[in-house]
XYZ file of C-alpha atoms in Angstrom:
580
model
C -278.396 76.609 119.303
C -279.475 78.361 122.372
C -282.466 80.800 123.134
C -282.034 84.460 123.875
C -284.974 86.373 125.204
C -285.329 90.171 125.138
C -287.007 92.875 127.255
C -286.515 96.529 127.917
C -286.923 98.795 130.929
C -289.548 100.903 129.295
C -291.327 97.852 127.940
C -290.665 98.916 124.315
C -289.899 95.259 123.518
C -292.365 92.451 124.123
C -291.919 88.611 123.600
C -288.831 88.752 121.426
C -286.838 85.539 121.346
C -284.115 84.370 119.002
C -281.763 81.489 118.654
C -277.998 81.902 118.406
C -274.946 79.772 118.541
C -273.320 79.099 121.911
C -270.401 81.375 122.616
C -271.893 84.385 120.735
C -271.299 87.708 122.246
C -274.415 89.574 123.426
C -273.727 92.484 121.010
C -274.247 90.055 118.127
C -277.297 88.662 119.719
C -278.733 92.071 119.946
C -277.940 92.903 116.314
C -279.332 89.605 115.197
C -282.542 90.573 116.899
C -282.796 93.742 114.969
C -282.050 95.862 117.980
C -279.656 98.714 118.626
C -277.045 99.194 121.225
C -274.241 101.745 121.177
C -270.710 100.458 121.288
C -268.444 103.591 121.175
C -265.215 101.623 121.526
C -266.206 99.258 118.851
C -266.595 96.273 121.240
C -263.129 96.371 122.740
C -264.486 96.544 126.263
C -262.734 99.884 127.029
C -265.566 102.417 127.573
C -268.226 100.479 129.535
C -271.107 102.213 127.624
C -272.652 99.036 126.472
C -273.962 97.861 129.885
C -277.080 95.654 129.925
C -278.889 93.494 132.348
C -278.428 89.746 131.437
C -279.036 86.618 133.419
C -279.311 82.957 132.738
C -276.597 80.650 131.510
C -273.755 83.032 130.642
C -269.947 82.502 130.626
C -268.495 84.265 133.685
C -266.911 87.657 133.164
C -263.234 87.967 132.547
C -260.930 90.523 134.126
C -261.614 93.266 131.456
C -265.334 93.125 131.944
C -265.229 92.734 135.748
C -263.868 96.277 136.162
C -267.242 97.595 134.703
C -269.673 95.501 136.627
C -271.137 97.286 139.583
C -274.526 95.625 140.279
C -276.115 92.295 140.065
C -276.827 91.021 136.419
C -275.036 93.981 134.846
C -272.816 92.835 131.924
C -270.942 94.394 129.033
C -272.710 93.325 125.886
C -269.411 93.441 123.874
C -267.697 91.012 126.231
C -270.393 88.629 127.748
C -270.981 85.400 125.832
C -273.957 83.032 125.920
C -273.558 79.451 127.182
C -277.229 78.467 127.335
C -280.608 80.052 127.524
C -280.298 83.793 128.372
C -282.612 86.788 129.177
C -281.359 90.256 128.210
C -282.898 93.536 129.376
C -281.773 96.585 127.370
C -281.386 99.670 129.705
C -283.634 102.502 128.598
C -281.590 105.515 127.163
C -282.736 108.932 125.929
C -282.506 109.010 122.190
C -283.430 112.668 121.667
C -280.381 114.689 120.959
C -280.408 118.355 122.007
C -278.823 120.118 119.070
C -278.784 123.523 117.522
C -280.901 123.597 114.270
C -280.397 127.065 113.463
C -277.252 129.062 112.491
C -275.927 132.504 111.751
C -276.173 131.994 108.021
C -276.379 134.151 104.876
C -279.596 134.988 103.204
C -280.265 133.913 99.575
C -283.072 134.247 97.144
C -285.121 131.035 96.409
C -283.826 129.486 93.163
C -283.929 125.783 93.610
C -283.111 123.147 91.080
C -286.691 121.969 91.681
C -289.400 123.772 89.854
C -293.100 123.207 89.194
C -294.298 124.073 85.753
C -297.583 124.040 83.806
C -297.114 121.782 80.780
C -298.799 122.064 77.337
C -302.298 120.553 77.204
C -302.934 117.090 75.653
C -303.867 117.529 71.960
C -305.185 115.284 69.206
C -301.828 114.734 67.497
C -299.920 111.562 66.688
C -296.682 112.637 68.375
C -296.238 111.096 71.801
C -297.002 113.791 74.452
C -293.612 113.379 76.190
C -291.764 113.902 73.017
C -293.249 117.324 72.655
C -291.636 118.450 75.862
C -288.078 120.169 75.998
C -287.180 117.985 79.052
C -285.465 114.730 79.836
C -288.376 112.313 80.224
C -287.163 108.720 79.531
C -288.019 106.951 82.780
C -290.559 104.156 83.337
C -292.231 106.162 86.033
C -292.824 109.140 83.918
C -294.068 106.985 81.003
C -296.580 105.392 83.377
C -297.843 108.828 84.410
C -298.049 109.834 80.850
C -300.188 106.828 80.247
C -302.495 107.860 83.043
C -302.825 111.262 81.443
C -303.839 109.500 78.096
C -306.357 107.424 79.981
C -308.073 110.639 81.282
C -307.865 112.289 77.859
C -309.046 115.875 77.820
C -309.992 115.636 81.471
C -306.304 115.542 82.351
C -305.879 119.230 81.439
C -304.283 121.364 82.965
C -301.101 119.226 83.123
C -298.302 120.099 85.678
C -294.901 118.758 85.945
C -292.074 118.911 88.405
C -288.527 119.422 87.226
C -285.188 118.761 88.867
C -282.922 120.811 86.704
C -283.985 119.672 83.209
C -285.286 116.344 84.207
C -289.017 115.689 84.335
C -289.532 113.799 87.666
C -293.274 114.051 88.248
C -296.306 114.406 86.133
C -299.843 115.208 87.311
C -303.282 116.648 86.869
C -302.825 119.717 88.980
C -300.286 121.806 91.141
C -299.143 120.520 94.495
C -296.429 120.964 97.185
C -292.863 120.894 96.024
C -290.709 119.830 99.058
C -287.061 119.149 99.762
C -285.040 117.880 102.727
C -281.725 119.162 103.889
C -279.727 116.781 106.204
C -276.467 117.029 108.112
C -275.177 113.617 109.067
C -272.725 114.049 111.948
C -270.678 111.428 113.519
C -272.792 111.740 116.708
C -276.167 113.276 115.478
C -278.245 113.981 112.542
C -280.155 117.253 111.821
C -282.753 117.600 109.017
C -285.020 120.314 107.685
C -288.196 119.928 105.627
C -288.468 122.868 103.099
C -291.020 124.271 100.852
C -288.982 124.712 97.611
C -291.330 127.280 96.239
C -290.963 129.750 99.133
C -287.696 128.476 100.898
C -289.713 128.205 104.057
C -288.640 125.723 106.787
C -291.712 123.701 107.421
C -290.331 121.210 109.982
C -286.994 120.420 111.706
C -285.862 117.287 113.433
C -282.706 115.955 115.195
C -281.777 112.529 116.314
C -278.753 110.406 117.293
C -276.776 108.797 114.441
C -277.737 105.132 114.876
C -274.269 104.018 113.551
C -272.876 104.658 117.088
C -273.785 100.896 117.647
C -270.741 100.290 115.495
C -268.404 102.711 117.141
C -268.417 106.223 118.593
C -266.095 107.869 116.122
C -265.138 107.737 112.474
C -262.051 105.627 112.938
C -263.879 103.005 115.206
C -266.454 102.673 112.414
C -263.902 102.275 109.806
C -262.196 99.655 111.937
C -265.571 97.786 112.132
C -265.620 97.664 108.311
C -261.997 96.494 108.248
C -262.991 93.602 110.593
C -266.404 92.716 109.107
C -266.760 92.289 105.287
C -270.451 93.175 105.659
C -269.683 96.312 107.585
C -270.245 98.879 104.786
C -273.586 97.307 103.914
C -274.586 97.176 107.641
C -273.642 100.893 108.105
C -275.583 101.867 105.008
C -278.633 99.919 105.972
C -278.523 101.674 109.350
C -278.137 105.121 108.196
C -280.472 104.944 105.165
C -283.124 103.449 107.390
C -282.821 106.390 109.830
C -282.918 108.934 106.930
C -286.135 107.377 105.561
C -287.582 107.515 109.099
C -286.697 111.148 109.304
C -288.270 111.907 106.007
C -291.567 110.264 107.079
C -291.434 112.088 110.490
C -290.883 115.403 108.738
C -293.571 115.100 106.100
C -296.096 113.463 108.534
C -297.376 110.781 105.999
C -295.880 108.198 103.817
C -297.944 109.630 100.888
C -296.617 113.139 101.290
C -293.006 111.808 101.008
C -293.663 111.511 97.268
C -293.935 115.366 97.173
C -290.219 115.522 98.313
C -288.186 115.919 95.109
C -284.636 116.563 96.380
C -282.615 115.660 99.340
C -279.279 117.411 99.936
C -276.842 115.760 102.338
C -273.859 117.200 104.132
C -271.465 115.294 106.355
C -267.932 114.277 106.838
C -266.332 112.206 104.135
C -266.665 108.926 105.907
C -270.307 109.446 106.661
C -271.028 110.148 102.938
C -269.243 106.829 102.031
C -271.523 105.019 104.457
C -274.635 106.544 102.935
C -273.683 104.764 99.778
C -272.338 101.531 101.454
C -268.868 102.161 100.090
C -265.786 100.565 101.772
C -264.012 103.337 103.753
C -260.755 101.557 104.593
C -258.523 103.672 102.272
C -259.483 106.772 104.212
C -257.812 105.376 107.308
C -254.294 104.756 105.836
C -251.807 106.933 104.002
C -252.376 108.558 101.642
C -255.855 108.704 103.220
C -257.559 108.446 99.836
C -261.383 108.366 99.632
C -263.321 106.528 96.947
C -264.938 109.849 95.976
C -264.790 113.520 96.783
C -266.891 115.124 93.940
C -270.625 115.894 94.396
C -272.673 112.827 93.855
C -276.206 113.067 92.344
C -278.390 110.080 92.385
C -281.953 109.079 91.636
C -283.765 108.579 94.984
C -284.624 104.921 94.068
C -281.015 104.268 93.440
C -279.930 105.794 96.830
C -282.745 103.904 98.606
C -284.211 107.122 99.906
C -288.092 107.035 100.066
C -289.138 110.191 98.342
C -290.483 110.667 94.707
C -288.673 107.822 93.034
C -287.342 109.989 90.198
C -286.269 112.719 92.712
C -282.682 113.577 93.310
C -280.358 112.772 96.257
C -277.364 115.025 96.364
C -274.220 114.391 98.463
C -272.331 117.550 98.634
C -268.595 117.539 97.723
C -265.687 117.042 100.221
C -262.278 118.530 100.145
C -260.266 115.524 101.486
C -260.656 112.344 103.496
C -260.881 114.380 106.623
C -262.164 117.770 105.530
C -265.648 116.905 104.468
C -268.828 118.396 102.885
C -269.929 119.428 106.269
C -266.932 121.893 106.465
C -267.388 123.195 102.919
C -271.100 123.730 103.431
C -270.561 125.473 106.779
C -267.841 127.851 105.216
C -270.159 128.878 102.448
C -273.292 129.146 104.737
C -271.493 131.543 107.073
C -269.773 133.452 104.309
C -266.454 132.674 106.170
C -264.655 132.494 102.761
C -265.736 136.177 102.135
C -264.056 137.583 105.295
C -261.627 140.312 104.605
C -259.597 139.839 107.790
C -257.567 136.912 109.201
C -259.911 134.344 110.914
C -260.197 130.658 111.770
C -263.227 128.328 111.538
C -263.425 125.462 113.786
C -265.940 122.652 113.827
C -265.926 121.347 117.433
C -266.713 117.695 117.020
C -265.187 114.283 116.781
C -262.902 115.240 113.859
C -261.985 118.803 114.950
C -261.869 120.377 111.398
C -260.108 123.754 111.066
C -260.184 126.333 108.215
C -258.030 129.497 108.123
C -258.936 132.475 105.969
C -255.901 134.452 105.351
C -256.602 137.322 103.010
C -258.734 135.120 100.789
C -256.410 132.130 100.935
C -258.267 129.186 102.495
C -256.327 126.431 104.204
C -258.005 123.455 105.901
C -256.939 120.648 108.158
C -258.398 118.275 110.670
C -257.192 116.801 113.989
C -258.146 113.578 115.745
C -259.884 115.342 118.529
C -261.923 112.306 119.431
C -265.402 112.135 120.872
C -264.548 113.372 124.427
C -265.809 116.915 123.738
C -269.154 115.372 122.745
C -269.417 113.514 126.135
C -268.003 110.179 124.881
C -265.150 108.296 126.299
C -265.941 109.954 129.619
C -266.837 107.991 132.728
C -270.078 109.707 133.270
C -270.323 111.293 129.768
C -273.466 111.161 127.736
C -275.042 112.726 124.718
C -276.682 116.174 124.873
C -279.954 114.571 126.017
C -282.489 115.171 128.752
C -280.731 115.043 132.171
C -277.425 115.857 130.776
C -275.396 118.577 132.708
C -274.916 121.307 130.127
C -273.656 124.280 132.075
C -271.479 124.320 135.322
C -269.576 126.788 137.474
C -267.899 126.937 140.947
C -268.239 130.202 142.750
C -265.611 131.676 145.002
C -267.120 130.002 148.158
C -266.695 126.645 146.294
C -270.433 126.138 145.894
C -271.395 124.187 142.746
C -273.913 125.516 140.215
C -275.236 123.560 137.255
C -278.121 123.024 134.887
C -279.368 120.092 133.143
C -281.151 119.742 129.700
C -284.847 119.613 130.360
C -284.254 120.837 133.986
C -284.416 117.228 135.193
C -282.315 115.183 137.507
C -278.719 114.930 136.323
C -277.861 111.680 134.660
C -274.501 112.476 133.066
C -272.377 115.118 131.507
C -272.520 116.237 127.845
C -269.869 118.077 125.837
C -270.789 121.694 126.825
C -270.991 120.730 130.513
C -267.642 118.957 130.286
C -265.865 122.045 128.948
C -267.501 124.100 131.712
C -266.526 121.703 134.530
C -262.956 121.433 133.284
C -262.706 125.254 133.013
C -264.097 125.664 136.554
C -261.697 123.138 137.930
C -258.766 124.838 136.289
C -259.906 128.393 137.385
C -260.483 127.270 140.976
C -257.193 125.305 140.968
C -258.760 121.878 141.623
C -256.651 120.784 138.649
C -253.058 121.934 138.039
C -251.512 122.989 134.739
C -250.339 119.387 134.231
C -253.867 118.084 134.444
C -253.447 116.408 137.743
C -255.634 117.045 140.724
C -254.252 119.557 143.206
C -253.082 117.754 146.402
C -253.554 120.929 148.385
C -257.310 121.601 147.947
C -259.330 124.090 149.850
C -261.121 122.399 152.722
C -264.551 123.646 151.359
C -264.200 121.513 148.297
C -261.707 118.743 149.356
C -264.495 116.241 150.361
C -265.624 116.111 146.664
C -262.333 114.853 145.428
C -261.610 111.318 146.304
C -260.038 108.293 144.472
C -258.867 110.613 141.695
C -262.359 111.714 140.946
C -264.281 115.083 141.337
C -267.805 114.300 142.461
C -270.472 116.734 141.214
C -273.198 114.574 142.849
C -273.044 111.327 144.649
C -273.145 109.463 141.411
C -271.736 111.848 138.726
C -268.078 112.645 138.639
C -265.179 113.505 136.376
C -262.154 111.316 136.897
C -258.408 111.846 136.316
C -258.681 109.658 133.114
C -261.451 111.929 131.868
C -259.374 115.005 132.316
C -256.675 113.276 130.157
C -259.178 112.626 127.452
C -260.118 116.271 127.482
C -256.485 117.295 127.351
C -255.956 115.076 124.358
C -258.971 116.538 122.514
C -258.219 120.191 123.226
C -254.521 119.702 122.667
C -255.223 118.282 119.169
C -257.397 121.175 118.219
C -255.024 123.876 119.658
C -252.012 122.254 118.050
C -253.865 122.055 114.778
C -254.606 125.841 114.792
C -250.974 126.713 115.749
C -249.331 124.538 112.981
C -251.955 125.614 110.356
C -251.016 129.253 110.914
C -247.415 128.492 111.013
C -247.450 126.747 107.718
C -249.300 129.790 106.322
C -246.710 132.177 107.851
C -249.487 134.151 109.913
C -248.840 134.833 113.634
C -251.605 133.860 116.000
C -251.958 137.486 117.132
C -252.980 138.495 113.616
C -256.224 136.273 113.832
C -259.026 138.584 114.546
C -261.915 136.076 114.865
C -262.562 132.452 115.707
C -265.828 131.174 114.297
C -267.002 128.067 116.174
C -269.449 125.731 114.495
C -271.052 122.510 115.497
C -274.400 121.032 116.374
C -273.955 122.171 119.937
C -271.963 125.239 119.095
C -274.307 127.733 120.925
C -274.147 125.878 124.138
C -270.492 126.371 124.831
C -269.235 129.278 127.109
C -266.519 131.173 125.309
C -264.829 131.937 128.651
C -264.510 128.167 129.320
C -262.968 127.674 125.867
C -260.365 130.149 126.625
C -259.825 128.867 130.158
C -259.026 125.292 129.008
C -256.897 126.266 126.143
C -259.062 124.896 123.302
C -257.706 127.851 121.386
C -253.969 128.414 121.524
C -252.709 130.615 124.344
C -252.232 134.116 123.009
C -255.425 134.167 120.985
C -256.875 137.707 121.455
C -259.656 137.776 118.881
C -263.343 137.695 119.228
C -265.104 134.252 119.464
C -268.443 133.816 117.547
C -270.673 130.803 117.517
C -272.509 129.953 114.430
C -274.392 126.652 115.374
C -274.952 123.890 112.922
C -273.508 125.516 109.866
C -273.368 122.211 108.003
C -277.099 121.805 108.050
C -277.465 125.432 107.084
C -275.229 124.894 104.160
C -277.220 121.952 102.970
C -280.489 123.974 103.428
C -279.121 126.844 101.393
C -277.740 124.553 98.587
C -281.189 123.042 98.476
C -283.099 126.361 97.969
C -280.490 128.093 95.820
C -278.588 126.228 93.146
C -276.035 129.018 93.057
C -274.962 128.003 96.569
C -274.456 124.430 95.441
C -272.105 125.829 92.751
C -270.222 127.899 95.421
C -269.617 124.831 97.495
C -268.324 122.918 94.433
C -265.992 125.945 93.637
C -264.732 126.040 97.255
C -263.740 122.384 96.950
C -261.404 123.436 94.161
C -259.783 126.393 95.784
C -259.429 125.285 99.366
C -255.890 123.920 100.271
C -255.723 120.841 102.569
C -252.908 120.394 105.037
C -252.278 116.833 106.221
C -251.076 117.211 109.840
C -250.459 113.475 110.489
C -247.410 113.519 108.106
C -246.093 116.848 109.611
C -243.199 115.929 112.102
C -243.813 119.142 114.184
C -247.421 118.390 114.968
C -246.433 116.037 117.878
C -244.219 118.811 119.493
C -247.062 121.333 119.265
C -249.623 118.742 120.536
C -247.492 117.894 123.635
C -247.083 121.565 124.456
C -250.865 122.203 124.093
C -251.789 119.449 126.592
C -251.340 121.560 129.736
C -254.001 123.973 131.035
């Protein structure tokens, strides 16, 4: 065994030492220490995003790792291996995600499954108090609280209870808050609302990065981790449930107040929901792409491991298929997209690139493997939508660059919206040809910024030829998906009157940039509307109105799902959509 010592740039870690077996990769050392490091490429050594400082007795880097080493003591955690005693310094990274926690959603009356009721007073009769109530009461927790009432005797009156549907989940001596939490678990980020279920008011909001990125940057890489590691599903469950509990505590402010939370409603893609329950997701990744479950799941909070009222309910909203998840169904209902009386398409711009078409009331959905590039991942200088990320960009006619960063701080990388703007500006100003290659005949005013097949925005931040290819693959997949979906439905693109674009960063995107790069198929003439994080809004609405939850369940039954991976024409459309 050899010793591994840890520190961090911002001094968040002090005096942490573990022992590991010689030859262990640094990623496994980091996990063994209970620390987190993102590995978007699942430790294949392809993305270079797991750079750390490490020194001591390490095996020398091999060729794959050497290409990413640009300073002394910098190593890739997924490739470097310990030989003897080693010191590791984790590089400080922003962990706050800039996301959109509001949406253009429908309005509903407050009619939650959770209700607070005044119960009959204790009386001097032989019949047990709980057996006099017309509710389901048979849990140890409720029996114990009934015992506390008996202990207080007449002093216990008036008695109040909290119901979830017809289940009595809490019992007490007076009224109190009835709270709920709505959560959207995205592949990249998590958004959560704390709600007063009596009024429907949003009390708090919070967003954070999905900590499962340490196991891979996209759905398939996390599934691959589970295929290669028998403990993978349990690890991913522990990671996400731990973060959800942290969010609940942060939203409520105190651990004691979490017991006043009686329902948590969760939306997310099908794989993310499997991870919440620690379920093996491998069958989703291979034909016929069969999930373990699609129906709505309702669990006791203690069974789900969520730290709210133990008898409270945790609801996982239903999904339509392995790759059209609850996030899409929730978003469609939240925006009333299914009620539109004209042809329209709904796109969730994210890792999975889900698409829904509303064609005279007929709803058809599909998904495309857009990958994480449009969220700033798999890009040389890409980053999350965090402080310092370039989020808007333009090049004027004199070839001057203009950009903004999140937080108005020094630029540290490029997030998804900035990436789309940069690509659009390069196409518009002919820095990049229709093929995606850099133009060899550049204007002298901009030529110095393009060198070694990289366009430099600053001395350190650039977009490379490889990055442009990643963007082409992502936008080509989405564009081809829209084209084929409409063709299967027998509807011409020109008939589509609106494109509704959802996503946690949906408001950040410039519609002109979307058109310029061809994210929507060429020939689209309709309007573009951004609706923000419609998945989180769908979860919120389902939490405060039980009728919305029923609507989502009914949508699951009526929506048609088209599987593009088995369609022989998809590849042809995809190749045609790669150009700018």
